[in-house]
CSV table of C-alpha atoms in Angstrom, one decimal:
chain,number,residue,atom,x,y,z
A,1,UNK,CA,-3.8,-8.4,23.5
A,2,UNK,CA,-0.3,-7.8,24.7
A,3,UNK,CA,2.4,-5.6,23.1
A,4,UNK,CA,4.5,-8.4,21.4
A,5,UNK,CA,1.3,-9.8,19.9
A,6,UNK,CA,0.5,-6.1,18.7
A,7,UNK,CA,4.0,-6.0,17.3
A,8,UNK,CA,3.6,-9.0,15.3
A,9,UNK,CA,0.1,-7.6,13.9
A,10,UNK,CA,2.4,-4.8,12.7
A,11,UNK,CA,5.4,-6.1,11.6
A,12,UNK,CA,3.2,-8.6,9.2
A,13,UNK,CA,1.1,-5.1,8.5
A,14,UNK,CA,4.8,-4.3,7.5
A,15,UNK,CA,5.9,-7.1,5.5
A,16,UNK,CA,2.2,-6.7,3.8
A,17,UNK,CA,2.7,-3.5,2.6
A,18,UNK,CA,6.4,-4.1,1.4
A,19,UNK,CA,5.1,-7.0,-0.6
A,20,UNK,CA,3.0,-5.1,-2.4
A,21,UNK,CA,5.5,-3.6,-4.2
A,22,UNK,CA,7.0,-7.1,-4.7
A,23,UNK,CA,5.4,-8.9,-7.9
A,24,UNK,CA,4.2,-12.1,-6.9
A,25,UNK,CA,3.8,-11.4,-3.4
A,26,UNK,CA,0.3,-11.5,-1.7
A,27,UNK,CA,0.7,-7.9,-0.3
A,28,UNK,CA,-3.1,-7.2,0.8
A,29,UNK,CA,-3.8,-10.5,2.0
A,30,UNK,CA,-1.3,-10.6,4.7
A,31,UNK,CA,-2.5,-7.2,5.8
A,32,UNK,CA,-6.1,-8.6,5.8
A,33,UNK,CA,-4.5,-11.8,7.3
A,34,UNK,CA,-2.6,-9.5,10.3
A,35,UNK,CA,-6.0,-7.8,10.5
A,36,UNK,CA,-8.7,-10.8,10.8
A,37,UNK,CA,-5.8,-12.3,13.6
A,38,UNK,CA,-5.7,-9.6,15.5
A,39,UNK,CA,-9.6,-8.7,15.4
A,40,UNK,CA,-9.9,-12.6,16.7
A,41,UNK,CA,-7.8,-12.0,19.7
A,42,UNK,CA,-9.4,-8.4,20.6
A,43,UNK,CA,-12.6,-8.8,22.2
A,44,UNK,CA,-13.5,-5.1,21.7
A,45,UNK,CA,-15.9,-4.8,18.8
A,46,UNK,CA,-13.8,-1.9,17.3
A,47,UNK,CA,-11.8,-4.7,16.3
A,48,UNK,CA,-14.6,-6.5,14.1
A,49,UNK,CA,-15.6,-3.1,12.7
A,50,UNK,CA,-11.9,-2.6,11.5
A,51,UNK,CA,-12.1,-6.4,10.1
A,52,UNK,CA,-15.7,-5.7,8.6
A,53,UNK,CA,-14.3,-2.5,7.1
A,54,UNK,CA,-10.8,-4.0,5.9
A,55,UNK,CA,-12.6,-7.0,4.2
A,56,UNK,CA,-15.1,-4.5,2.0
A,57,UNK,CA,-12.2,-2.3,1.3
A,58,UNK,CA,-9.9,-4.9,0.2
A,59,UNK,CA,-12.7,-6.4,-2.4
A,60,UNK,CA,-13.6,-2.7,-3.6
A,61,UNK,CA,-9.7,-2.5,-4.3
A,62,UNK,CA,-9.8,-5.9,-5.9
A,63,UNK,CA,-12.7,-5.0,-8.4
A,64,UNK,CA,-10.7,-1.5,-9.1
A,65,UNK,CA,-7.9,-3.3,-9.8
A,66,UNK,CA,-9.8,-5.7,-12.5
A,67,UNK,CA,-11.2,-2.8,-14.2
A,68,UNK,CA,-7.5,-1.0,-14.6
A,69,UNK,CA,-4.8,-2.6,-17.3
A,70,UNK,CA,-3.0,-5.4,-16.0
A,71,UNK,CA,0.4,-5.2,-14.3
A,72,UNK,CA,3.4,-5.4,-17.1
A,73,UNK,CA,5.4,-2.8,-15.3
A,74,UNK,CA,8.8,-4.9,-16.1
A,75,UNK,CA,8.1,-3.8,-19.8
A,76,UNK,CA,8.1,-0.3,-18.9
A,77,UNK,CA,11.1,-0.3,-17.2
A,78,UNK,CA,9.9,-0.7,-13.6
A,79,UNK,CA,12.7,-1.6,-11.3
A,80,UNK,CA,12.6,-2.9,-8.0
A,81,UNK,CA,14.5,0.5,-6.8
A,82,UNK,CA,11.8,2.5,-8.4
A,83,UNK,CA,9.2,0.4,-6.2
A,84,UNK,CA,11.2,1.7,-3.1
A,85,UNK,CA,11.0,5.0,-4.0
A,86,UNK,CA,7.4,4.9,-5.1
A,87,UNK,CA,6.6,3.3,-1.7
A,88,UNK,CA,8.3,5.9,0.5
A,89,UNK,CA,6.8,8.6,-1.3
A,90,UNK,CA,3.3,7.0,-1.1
A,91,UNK,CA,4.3,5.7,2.9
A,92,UNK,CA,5.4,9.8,3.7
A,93,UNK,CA,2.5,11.2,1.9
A,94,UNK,CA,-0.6,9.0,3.7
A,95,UNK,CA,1.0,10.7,6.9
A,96,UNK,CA,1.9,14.1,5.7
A,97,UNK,CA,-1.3,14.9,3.9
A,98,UNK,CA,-3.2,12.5,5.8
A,99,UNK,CA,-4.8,9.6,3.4
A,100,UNK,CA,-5.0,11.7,0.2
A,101,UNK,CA,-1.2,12.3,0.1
A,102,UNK,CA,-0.8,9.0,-0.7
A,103,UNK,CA,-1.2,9.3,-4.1
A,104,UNK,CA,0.6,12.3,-4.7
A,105,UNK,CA,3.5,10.6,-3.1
A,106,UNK,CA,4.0,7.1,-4.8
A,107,UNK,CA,3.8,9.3,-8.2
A,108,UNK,CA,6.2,11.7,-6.5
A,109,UNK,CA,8.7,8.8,-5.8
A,110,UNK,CA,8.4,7.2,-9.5
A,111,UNK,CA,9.2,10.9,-10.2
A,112,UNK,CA,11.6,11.5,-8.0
A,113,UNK,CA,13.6,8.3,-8.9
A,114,UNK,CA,13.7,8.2,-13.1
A,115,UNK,CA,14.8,12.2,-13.1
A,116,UNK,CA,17.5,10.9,-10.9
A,117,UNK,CA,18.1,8.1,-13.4
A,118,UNK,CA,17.1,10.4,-16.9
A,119,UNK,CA,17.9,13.6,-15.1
A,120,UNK,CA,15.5,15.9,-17.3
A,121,UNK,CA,12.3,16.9,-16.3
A,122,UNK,CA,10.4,16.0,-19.6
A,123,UNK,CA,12.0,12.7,-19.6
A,124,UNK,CA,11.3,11.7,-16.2
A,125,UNK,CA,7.2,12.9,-16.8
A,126,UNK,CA,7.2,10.7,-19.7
A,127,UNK,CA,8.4,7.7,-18.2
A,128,UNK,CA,6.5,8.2,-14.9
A,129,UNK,CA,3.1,8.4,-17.4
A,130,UNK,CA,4.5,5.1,-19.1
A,131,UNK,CA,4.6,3.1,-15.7
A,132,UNK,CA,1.5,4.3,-14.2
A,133,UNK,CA,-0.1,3.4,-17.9
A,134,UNK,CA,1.9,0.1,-17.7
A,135,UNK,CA,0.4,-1.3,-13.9
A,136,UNK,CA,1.5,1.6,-11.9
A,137,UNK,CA,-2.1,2.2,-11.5
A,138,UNK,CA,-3.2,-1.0,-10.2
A,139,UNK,CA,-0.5,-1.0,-7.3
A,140,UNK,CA,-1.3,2.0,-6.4
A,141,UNK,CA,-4.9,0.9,-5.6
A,142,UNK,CA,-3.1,-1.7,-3.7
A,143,UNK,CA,-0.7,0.1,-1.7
A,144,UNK,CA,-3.4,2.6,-1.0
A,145,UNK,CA,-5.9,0.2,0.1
A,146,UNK,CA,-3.4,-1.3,2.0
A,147,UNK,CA,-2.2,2.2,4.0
A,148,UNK,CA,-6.3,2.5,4.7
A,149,UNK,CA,-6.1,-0.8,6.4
A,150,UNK,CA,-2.9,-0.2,8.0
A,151,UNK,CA,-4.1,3.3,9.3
A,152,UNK,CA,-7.6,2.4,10.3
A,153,UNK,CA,-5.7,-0.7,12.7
A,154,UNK,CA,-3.2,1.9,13.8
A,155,UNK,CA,-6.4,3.9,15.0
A,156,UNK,CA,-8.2,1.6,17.0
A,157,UNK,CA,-5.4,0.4,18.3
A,158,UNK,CA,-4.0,3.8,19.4
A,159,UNK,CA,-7.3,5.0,20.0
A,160,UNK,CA,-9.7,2.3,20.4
């Protein structure tokens, strides 16, 4: 596979992992999509294992996220600011504390951006507890199970 096809795998990887911050956006399907092209023009079969693995991953997430309350994150004052900020943290923390960080992160960034916007501490844990109750929980499955995929392709391609 050349490196302008590899590009494009990661630039859709991109736009995937962007869009699942954007409501209405298929987020993990154009990461699996980016993922399932790529494994078809790789004849290496680290690049079916990554598929194989993506795919399970993806419908863990997908049961996860039918379990947790749905998305109504508009109500609880969710911006699309606060999404950038939640995704930064979560993107900064799967590579600073390697996978687990993740988490940490994307609640650091919802944090992070409403004691900017309240500016008091107790204010800002309360609303961070009111988005994550109010969907914030079911993105983050997303975006994590996204950042898995994203990382393990990032691997084999690095390293495979």
């Amino acid at each position: 596979m050349g490196v302008w096809e590899l590009l494009l795998v990661g630039l859709v990887l991109l736009l995937g992992l962007c869009g699942v911050l954007v409501p209405g956006v298929p987020g993990s399907w154009l990461v699996w999509a980016a993922v399932s092209w790529w494994a078809l023009k790789d004849p290496r079969p680290v690049a079916w294992w990554v598929l194989v693995g993506a795919t399970v991953v993806l419908f863990l997430s997908q049961v996860v996220r039918w379990a947790l309350p749905p998305r109504r994150l508009r109500t609880s004052g969710a911006t699309p600011r606060m999404g950038v900020y939640a995704g930064t943290g979560a993107f900064l923390g799967f590579f600073l504390v390697p996978v687990v960080g993740a988490i940490p992160g994307f609640m650091a960034g919802i944090y992070l951006y409403e004691r900017l916007r309240l500016g008091r501490h107790g204010e800002a844990r309360a609303a961070l507890r009111t988005v994550m109750r109010s969907g914030g929980s079911s993105v983050l499955a997303e975006l994590f199970t996204c950042l898995l995929i994203t990382g393990a392709w990032l691997g084999a391609v690095l390293w495979g």
